[in-house]
PDB file of C-alpha atoms in Angstrom:
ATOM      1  CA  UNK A  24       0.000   0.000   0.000  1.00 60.00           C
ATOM      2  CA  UNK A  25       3.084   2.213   0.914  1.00 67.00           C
ATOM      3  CA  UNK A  26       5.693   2.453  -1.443  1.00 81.00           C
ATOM      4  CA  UNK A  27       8.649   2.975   1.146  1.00 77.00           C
ATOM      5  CA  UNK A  28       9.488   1.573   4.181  1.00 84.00           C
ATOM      6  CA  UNK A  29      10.382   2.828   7.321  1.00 84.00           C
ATOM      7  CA  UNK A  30      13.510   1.586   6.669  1.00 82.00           C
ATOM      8  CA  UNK A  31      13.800   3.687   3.520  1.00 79.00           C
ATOM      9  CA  UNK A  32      12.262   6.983   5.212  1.00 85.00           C
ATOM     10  CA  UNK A  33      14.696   6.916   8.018  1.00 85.00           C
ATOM     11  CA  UNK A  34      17.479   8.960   7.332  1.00 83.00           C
ATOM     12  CA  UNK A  35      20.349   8.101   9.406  1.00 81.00           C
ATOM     13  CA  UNK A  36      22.916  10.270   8.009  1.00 85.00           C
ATOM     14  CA  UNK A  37      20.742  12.950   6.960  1.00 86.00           C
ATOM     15  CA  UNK A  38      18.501  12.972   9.719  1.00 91.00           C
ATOM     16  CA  UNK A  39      16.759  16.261  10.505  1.00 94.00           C
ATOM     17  CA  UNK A  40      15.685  15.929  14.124  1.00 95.00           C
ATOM     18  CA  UNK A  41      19.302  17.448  16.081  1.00 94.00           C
ATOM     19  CA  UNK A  42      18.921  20.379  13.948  1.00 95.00           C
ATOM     20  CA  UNK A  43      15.388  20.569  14.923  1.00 97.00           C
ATOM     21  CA  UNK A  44      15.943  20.274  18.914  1.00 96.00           C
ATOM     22  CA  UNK A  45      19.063  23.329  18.124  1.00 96.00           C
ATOM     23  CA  UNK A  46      16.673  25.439  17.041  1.00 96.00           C
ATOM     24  CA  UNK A  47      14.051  24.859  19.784  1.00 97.00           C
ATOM     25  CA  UNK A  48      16.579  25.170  22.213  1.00 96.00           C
ATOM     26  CA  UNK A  49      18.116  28.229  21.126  1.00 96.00           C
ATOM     27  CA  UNK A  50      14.400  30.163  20.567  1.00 95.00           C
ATOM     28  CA  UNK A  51      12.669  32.368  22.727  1.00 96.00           C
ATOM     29  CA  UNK A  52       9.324  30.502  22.713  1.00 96.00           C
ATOM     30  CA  UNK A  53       8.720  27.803  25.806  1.00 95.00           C
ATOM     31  CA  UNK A  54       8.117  24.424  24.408  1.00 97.00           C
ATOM     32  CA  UNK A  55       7.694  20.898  25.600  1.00 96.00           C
ATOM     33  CA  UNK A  56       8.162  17.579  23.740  1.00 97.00           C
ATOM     34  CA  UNK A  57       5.356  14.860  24.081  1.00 96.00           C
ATOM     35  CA  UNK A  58       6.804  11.195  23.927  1.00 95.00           C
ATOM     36  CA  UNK A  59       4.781   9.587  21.650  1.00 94.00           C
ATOM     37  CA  UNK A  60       2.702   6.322  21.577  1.00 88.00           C
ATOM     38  CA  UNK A  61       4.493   2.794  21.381  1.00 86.00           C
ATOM     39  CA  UNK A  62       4.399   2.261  17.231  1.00 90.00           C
ATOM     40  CA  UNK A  63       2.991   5.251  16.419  1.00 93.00           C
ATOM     41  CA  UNK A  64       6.176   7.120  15.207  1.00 93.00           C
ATOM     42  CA  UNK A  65       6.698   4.305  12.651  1.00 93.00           C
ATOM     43  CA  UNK A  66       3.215   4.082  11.542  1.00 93.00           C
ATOM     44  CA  UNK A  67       2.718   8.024  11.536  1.00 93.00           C
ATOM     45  CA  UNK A  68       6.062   8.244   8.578  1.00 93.00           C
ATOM     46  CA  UNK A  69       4.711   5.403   6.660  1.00 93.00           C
ATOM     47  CA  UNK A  70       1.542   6.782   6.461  1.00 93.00           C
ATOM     48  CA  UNK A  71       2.519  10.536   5.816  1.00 93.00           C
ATOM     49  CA  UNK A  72       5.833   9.246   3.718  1.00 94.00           C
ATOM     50  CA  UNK A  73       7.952  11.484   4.605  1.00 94.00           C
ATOM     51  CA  UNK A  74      12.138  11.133   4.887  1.00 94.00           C
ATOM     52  CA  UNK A  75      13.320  12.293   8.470  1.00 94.00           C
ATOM     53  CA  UNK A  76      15.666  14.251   6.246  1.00 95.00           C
ATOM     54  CA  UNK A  77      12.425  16.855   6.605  1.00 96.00           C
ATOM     55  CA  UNK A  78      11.798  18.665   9.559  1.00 97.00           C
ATOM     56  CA  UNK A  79       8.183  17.067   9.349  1.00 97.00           C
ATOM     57  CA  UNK A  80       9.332  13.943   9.081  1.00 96.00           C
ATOM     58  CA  UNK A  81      11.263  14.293  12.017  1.00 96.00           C
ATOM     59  CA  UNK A  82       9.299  15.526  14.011  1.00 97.00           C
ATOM     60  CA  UNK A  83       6.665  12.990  12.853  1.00 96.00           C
ATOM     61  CA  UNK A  84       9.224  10.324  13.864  1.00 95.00           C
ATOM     62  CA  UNK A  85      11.014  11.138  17.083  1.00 96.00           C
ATOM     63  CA  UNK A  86       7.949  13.272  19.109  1.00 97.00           C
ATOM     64  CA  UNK A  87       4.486  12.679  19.601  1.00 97.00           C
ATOM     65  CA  UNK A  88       3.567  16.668  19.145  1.00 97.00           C
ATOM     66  CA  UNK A  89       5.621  19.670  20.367  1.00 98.00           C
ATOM     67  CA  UNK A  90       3.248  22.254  22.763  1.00 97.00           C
ATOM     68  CA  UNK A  91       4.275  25.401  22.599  1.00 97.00           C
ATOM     69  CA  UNK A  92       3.708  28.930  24.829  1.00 95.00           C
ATOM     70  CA  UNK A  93       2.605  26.570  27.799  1.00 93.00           C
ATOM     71  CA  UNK A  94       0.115  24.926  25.403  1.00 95.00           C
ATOM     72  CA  UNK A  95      -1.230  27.510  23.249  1.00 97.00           C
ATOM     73  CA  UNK A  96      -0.255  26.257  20.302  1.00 97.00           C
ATOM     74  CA  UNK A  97       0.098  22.290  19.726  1.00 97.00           C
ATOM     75  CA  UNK A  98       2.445  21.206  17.157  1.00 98.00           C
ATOM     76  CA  UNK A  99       1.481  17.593  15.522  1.00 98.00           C
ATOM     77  CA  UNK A 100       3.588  14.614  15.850  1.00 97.00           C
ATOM     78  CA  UNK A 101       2.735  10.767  16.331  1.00 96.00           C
ATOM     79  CA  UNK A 102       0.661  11.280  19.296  1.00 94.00           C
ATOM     80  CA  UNK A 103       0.550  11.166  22.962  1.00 93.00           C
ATOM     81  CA  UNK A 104      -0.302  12.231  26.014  1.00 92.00           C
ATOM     82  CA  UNK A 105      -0.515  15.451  26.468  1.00 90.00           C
ATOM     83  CA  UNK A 106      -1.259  16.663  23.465  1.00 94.00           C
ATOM     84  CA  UNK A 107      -4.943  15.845  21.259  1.00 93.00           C
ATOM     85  CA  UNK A 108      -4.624  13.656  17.524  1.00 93.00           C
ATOM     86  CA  UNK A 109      -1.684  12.998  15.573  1.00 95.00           C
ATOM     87  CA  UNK A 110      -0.638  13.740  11.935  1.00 96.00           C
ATOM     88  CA  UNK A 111      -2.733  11.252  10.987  1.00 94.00           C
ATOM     89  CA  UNK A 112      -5.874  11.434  12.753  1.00 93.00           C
ATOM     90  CA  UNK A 113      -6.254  14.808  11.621  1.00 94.00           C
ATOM     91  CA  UNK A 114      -5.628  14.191   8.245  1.00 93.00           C
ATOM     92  CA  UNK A 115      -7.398  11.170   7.194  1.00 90.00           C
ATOM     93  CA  UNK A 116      -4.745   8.944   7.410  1.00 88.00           C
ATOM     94  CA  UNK A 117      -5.599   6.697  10.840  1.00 79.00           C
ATOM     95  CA  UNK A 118      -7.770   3.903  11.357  1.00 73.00           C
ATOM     96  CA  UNK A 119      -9.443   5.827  14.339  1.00 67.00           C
ATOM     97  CA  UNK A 120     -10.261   9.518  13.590  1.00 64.00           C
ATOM     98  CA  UNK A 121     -12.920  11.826  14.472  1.00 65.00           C
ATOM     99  CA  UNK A 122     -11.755  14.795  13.277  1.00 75.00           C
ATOM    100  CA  UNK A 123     -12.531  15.427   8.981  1.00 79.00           C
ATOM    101  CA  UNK A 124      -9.400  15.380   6.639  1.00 84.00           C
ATOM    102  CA  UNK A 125      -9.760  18.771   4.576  1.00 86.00           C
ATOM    103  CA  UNK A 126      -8.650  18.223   0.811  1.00 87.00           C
ATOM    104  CA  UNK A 127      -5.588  19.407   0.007  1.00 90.00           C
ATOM    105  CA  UNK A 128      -4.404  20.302   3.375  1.00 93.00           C
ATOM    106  CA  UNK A 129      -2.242  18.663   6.048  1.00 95.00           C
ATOM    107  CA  UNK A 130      -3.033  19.727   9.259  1.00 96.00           C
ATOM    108  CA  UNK A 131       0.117  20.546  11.422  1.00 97.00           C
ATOM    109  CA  UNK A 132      -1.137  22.328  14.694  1.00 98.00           C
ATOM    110  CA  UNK A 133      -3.737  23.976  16.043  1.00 97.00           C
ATOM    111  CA  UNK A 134      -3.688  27.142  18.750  1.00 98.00           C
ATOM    112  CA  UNK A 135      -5.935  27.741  21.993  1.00 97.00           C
ATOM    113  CA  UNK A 136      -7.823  30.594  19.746  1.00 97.00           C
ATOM    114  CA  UNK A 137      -9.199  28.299  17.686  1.00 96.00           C
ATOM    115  CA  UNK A 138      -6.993  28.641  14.741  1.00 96.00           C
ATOM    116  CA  UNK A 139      -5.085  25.564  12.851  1.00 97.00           C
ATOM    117  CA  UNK A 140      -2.037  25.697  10.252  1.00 97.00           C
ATOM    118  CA  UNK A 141      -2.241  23.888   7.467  1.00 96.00           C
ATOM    119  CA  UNK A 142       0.222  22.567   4.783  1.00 96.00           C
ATOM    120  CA  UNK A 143      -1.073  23.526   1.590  1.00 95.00           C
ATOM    121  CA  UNK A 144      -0.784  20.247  -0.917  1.00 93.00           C
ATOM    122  CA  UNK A 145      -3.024  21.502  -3.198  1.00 91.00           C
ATOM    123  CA  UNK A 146      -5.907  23.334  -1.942  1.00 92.00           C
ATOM    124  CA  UNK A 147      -3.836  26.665  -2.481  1.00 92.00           C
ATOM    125  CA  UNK A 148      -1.589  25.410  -5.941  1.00 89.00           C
ATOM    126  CA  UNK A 149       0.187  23.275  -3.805  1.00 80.00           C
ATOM    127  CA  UNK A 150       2.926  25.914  -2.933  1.00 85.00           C
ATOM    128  CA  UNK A 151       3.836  23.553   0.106  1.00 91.00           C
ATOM    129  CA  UNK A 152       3.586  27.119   2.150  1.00 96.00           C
ATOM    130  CA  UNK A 153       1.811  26.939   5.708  1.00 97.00           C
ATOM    131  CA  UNK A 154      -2.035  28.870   5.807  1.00 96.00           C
ATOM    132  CA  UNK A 155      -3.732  29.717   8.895  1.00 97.00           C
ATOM    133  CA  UNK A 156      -7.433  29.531   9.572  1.00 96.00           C
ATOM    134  CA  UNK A 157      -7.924  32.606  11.383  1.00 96.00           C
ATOM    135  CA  UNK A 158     -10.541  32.778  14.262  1.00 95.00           C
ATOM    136  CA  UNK A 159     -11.085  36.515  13.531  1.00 95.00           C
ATOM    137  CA  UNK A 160     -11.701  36.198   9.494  1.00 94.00           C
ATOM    138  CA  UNK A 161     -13.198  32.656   9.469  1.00 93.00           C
ATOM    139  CA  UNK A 162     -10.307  32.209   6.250  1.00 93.00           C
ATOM    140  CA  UNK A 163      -7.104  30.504   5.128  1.00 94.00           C
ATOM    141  CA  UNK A 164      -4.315  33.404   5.056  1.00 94.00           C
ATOM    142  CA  UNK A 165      -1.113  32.433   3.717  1.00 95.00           C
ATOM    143  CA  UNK A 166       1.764  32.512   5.756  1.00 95.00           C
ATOM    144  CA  UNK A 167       4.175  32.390   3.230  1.00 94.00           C
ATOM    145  CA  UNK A 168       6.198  30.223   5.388  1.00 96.00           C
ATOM    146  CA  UNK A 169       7.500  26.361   4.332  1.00 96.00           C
ATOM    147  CA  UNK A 170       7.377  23.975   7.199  1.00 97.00           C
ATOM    148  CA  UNK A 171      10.531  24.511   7.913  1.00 97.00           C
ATOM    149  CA  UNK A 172      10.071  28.143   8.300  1.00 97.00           C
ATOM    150  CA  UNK A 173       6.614  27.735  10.645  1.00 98.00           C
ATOM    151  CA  UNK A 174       9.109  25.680  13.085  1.00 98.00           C
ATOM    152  CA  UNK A 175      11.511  28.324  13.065  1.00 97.00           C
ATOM    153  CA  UNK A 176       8.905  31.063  13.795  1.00 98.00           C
ATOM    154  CA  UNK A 177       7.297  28.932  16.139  1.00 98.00           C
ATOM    155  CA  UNK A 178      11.018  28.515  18.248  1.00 97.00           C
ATOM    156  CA  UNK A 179      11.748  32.400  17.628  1.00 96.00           C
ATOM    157  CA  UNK A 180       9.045  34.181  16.347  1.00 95.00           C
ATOM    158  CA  UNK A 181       7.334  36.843  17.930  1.00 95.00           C
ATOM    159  CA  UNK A 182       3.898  34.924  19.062  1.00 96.00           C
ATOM    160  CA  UNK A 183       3.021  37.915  21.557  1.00 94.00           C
ATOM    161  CA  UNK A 184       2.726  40.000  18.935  1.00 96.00           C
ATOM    162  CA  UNK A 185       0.800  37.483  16.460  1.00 96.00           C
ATOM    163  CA  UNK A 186      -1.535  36.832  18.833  1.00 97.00           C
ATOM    164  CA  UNK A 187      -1.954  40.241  20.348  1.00 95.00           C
ATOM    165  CA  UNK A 188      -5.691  40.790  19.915  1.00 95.00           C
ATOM    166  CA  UNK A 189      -6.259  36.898  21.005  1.00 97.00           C
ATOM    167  CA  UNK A 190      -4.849  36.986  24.464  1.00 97.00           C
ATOM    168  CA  UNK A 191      -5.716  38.308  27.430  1.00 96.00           C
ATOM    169  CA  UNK A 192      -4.244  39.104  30.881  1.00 95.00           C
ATOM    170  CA  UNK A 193      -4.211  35.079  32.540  1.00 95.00           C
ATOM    171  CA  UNK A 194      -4.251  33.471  29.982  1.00 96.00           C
ATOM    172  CA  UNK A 195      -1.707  31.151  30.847  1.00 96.00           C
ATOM    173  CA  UNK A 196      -3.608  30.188  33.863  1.00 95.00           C
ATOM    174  CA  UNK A 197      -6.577  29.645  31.738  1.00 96.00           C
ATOM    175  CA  UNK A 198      -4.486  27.484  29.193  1.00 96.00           C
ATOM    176  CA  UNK A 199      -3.545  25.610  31.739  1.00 93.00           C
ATOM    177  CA  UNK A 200      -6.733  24.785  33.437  1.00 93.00           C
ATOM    178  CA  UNK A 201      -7.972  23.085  29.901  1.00 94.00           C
ATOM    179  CA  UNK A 202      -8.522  19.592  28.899  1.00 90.00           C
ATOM    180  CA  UNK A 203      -6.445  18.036  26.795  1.00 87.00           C
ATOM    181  CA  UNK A 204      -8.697  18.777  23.298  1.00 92.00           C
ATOM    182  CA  UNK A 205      -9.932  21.948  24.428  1.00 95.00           C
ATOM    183  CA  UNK A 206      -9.761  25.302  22.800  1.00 97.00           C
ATOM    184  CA  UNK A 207     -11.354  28.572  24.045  1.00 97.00           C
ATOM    185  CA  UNK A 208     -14.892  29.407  22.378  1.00 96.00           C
ATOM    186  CA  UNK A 209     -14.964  33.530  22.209  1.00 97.00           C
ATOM    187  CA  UNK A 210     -18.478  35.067  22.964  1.00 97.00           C
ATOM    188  CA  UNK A 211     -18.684  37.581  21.406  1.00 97.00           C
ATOM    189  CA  UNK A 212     -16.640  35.297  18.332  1.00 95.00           C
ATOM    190  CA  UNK A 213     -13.052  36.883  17.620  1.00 96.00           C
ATOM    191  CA  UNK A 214     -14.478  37.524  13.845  1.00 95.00           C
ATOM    192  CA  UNK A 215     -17.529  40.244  15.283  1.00 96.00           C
ATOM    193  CA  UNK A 216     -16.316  43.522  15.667  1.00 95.00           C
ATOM    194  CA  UNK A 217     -17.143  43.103  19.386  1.00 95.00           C
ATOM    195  CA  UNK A 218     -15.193  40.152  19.658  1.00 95.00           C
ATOM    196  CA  UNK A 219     -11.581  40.235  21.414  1.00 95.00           C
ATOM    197  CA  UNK A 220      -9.350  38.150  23.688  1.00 96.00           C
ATOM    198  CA  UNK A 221      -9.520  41.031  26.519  1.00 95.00           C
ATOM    199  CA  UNK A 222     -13.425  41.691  25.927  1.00 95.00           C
ATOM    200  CA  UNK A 223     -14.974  38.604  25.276  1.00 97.00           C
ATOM    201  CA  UNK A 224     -16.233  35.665  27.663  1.00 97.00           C
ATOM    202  CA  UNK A 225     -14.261  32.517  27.128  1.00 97.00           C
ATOM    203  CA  UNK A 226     -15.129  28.799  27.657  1.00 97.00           C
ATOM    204  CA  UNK A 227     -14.178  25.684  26.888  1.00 97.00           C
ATOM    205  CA  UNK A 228     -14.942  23.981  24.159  1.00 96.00           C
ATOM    206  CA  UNK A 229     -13.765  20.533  22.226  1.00 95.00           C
ATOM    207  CA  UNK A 230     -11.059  20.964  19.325  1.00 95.00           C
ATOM    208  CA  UNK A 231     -13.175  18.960  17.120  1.00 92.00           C
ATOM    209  CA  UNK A 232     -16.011  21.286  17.258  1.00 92.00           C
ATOM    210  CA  UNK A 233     -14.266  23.878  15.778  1.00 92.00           C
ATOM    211  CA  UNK A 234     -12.626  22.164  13.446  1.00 91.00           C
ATOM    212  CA  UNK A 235     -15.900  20.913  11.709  1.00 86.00           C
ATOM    213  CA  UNK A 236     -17.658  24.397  11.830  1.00 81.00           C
ATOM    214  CA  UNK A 237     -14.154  25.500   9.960  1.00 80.00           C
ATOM    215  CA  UNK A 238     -14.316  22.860   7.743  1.00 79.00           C
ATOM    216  CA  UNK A 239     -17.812  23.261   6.678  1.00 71.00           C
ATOM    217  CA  UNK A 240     -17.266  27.150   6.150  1.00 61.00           C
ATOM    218  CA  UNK A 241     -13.775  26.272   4.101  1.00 59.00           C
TER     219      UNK A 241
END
């Protein structure tokens, strides 16, 4: 069904994964790697075939997700604890999924605001550049940023400032009070004119949810 092995997709001598942990480690962002599921890092490269040569496919490989900003942001690996789905339970490519592939997009993370970045294979003209689905638009804005690039930004990028008019004073507390699979749900909705991180309420609410009312407005 696959045409290369796991053998063939781990790059030994090429393999992108120390270069990956230097840059984390050197950024200005707070991160913390989830160990991933028994098998799953084998299956999850298979499945996505990808070389570990590729920052996704290392990351895919050696971490079960990467959570960011004291978990604002989750970054996709295998899957774990800690962190909610995989690379391939959000992207149609798992046995057990509840979450809706979206055509010619692989999912890569997903924020506390209820946005998600997506690899663009084709919805977009396949640039292979990473869109956002923005909580306050409701639409996929180019980054202009290749994988490689969104891990880099994500490590050193200036995230305050991204998410200026998300946040709020506590939020960290409030991230951390959350379910694993929870987002906040903004009332009034980040996309009203009303709606903002400091002035609106904000409750929990499942991943999922949001994901299906994106995908069935994208």
């Amino acid at each position: 069904m696959y045409s290369l092995s796991v053998k063939e997709l781990v790059d030994v001598e090429n393999h992108a994964w120390e270069e990956v942990r230097e840059l984390l480690s050197q950024g200005i962002s707070t991160y913390r790697t989830i160990t991933a599921e028994p098998e799953a890092p084998v299956n999850t490269l298979v499945r996505l075939q990808v070389s570990t040569r590729s920052y996704l496919g290392a990351i895919a490989y050696e971490t079960g997700g990467i959570v960011f900003e004291h978990g604002w942001i989750s970054l996709l690996g295998a899957g774990g604890d800690g962190i909610y789905g995989s690379l391939t339970s959000w992207n149609g490519l798992s046995d057990f999924e509840d979450t809706p592939a979206l055509c010619g997009m692989l999912i890569v993370a997903y924020d506390m605001a209820g946005g998600f970045f997506g690899l663009d294979t084709g919805r977009f003209g396949q640039t292979g550049h990473i869109y956002y689905f923005a909580p306050d638009t409701l639409e996929w804005e180019s980054t202009e940023l290749t994988y490689s690039g969104f891990i880099g930004w994500l490590a050193e990028g200036d995230l305050n400032l991204f998410y200026e008019t998300f946040r709020w004073e506590g939020w960290q507390d409030a991230v951390g009070n959350l379910q694993p699979g929870q987002v906040f749900s903004y009332y009034p909705p980040l996309w009203t004119a009303e709606g903002s991180g400091e002035l609106s309420s904000k409750a929990p609410i499942m991943v999922t949810e949001v994901w299906k009312a994106a995908c069935s407005g994208s």
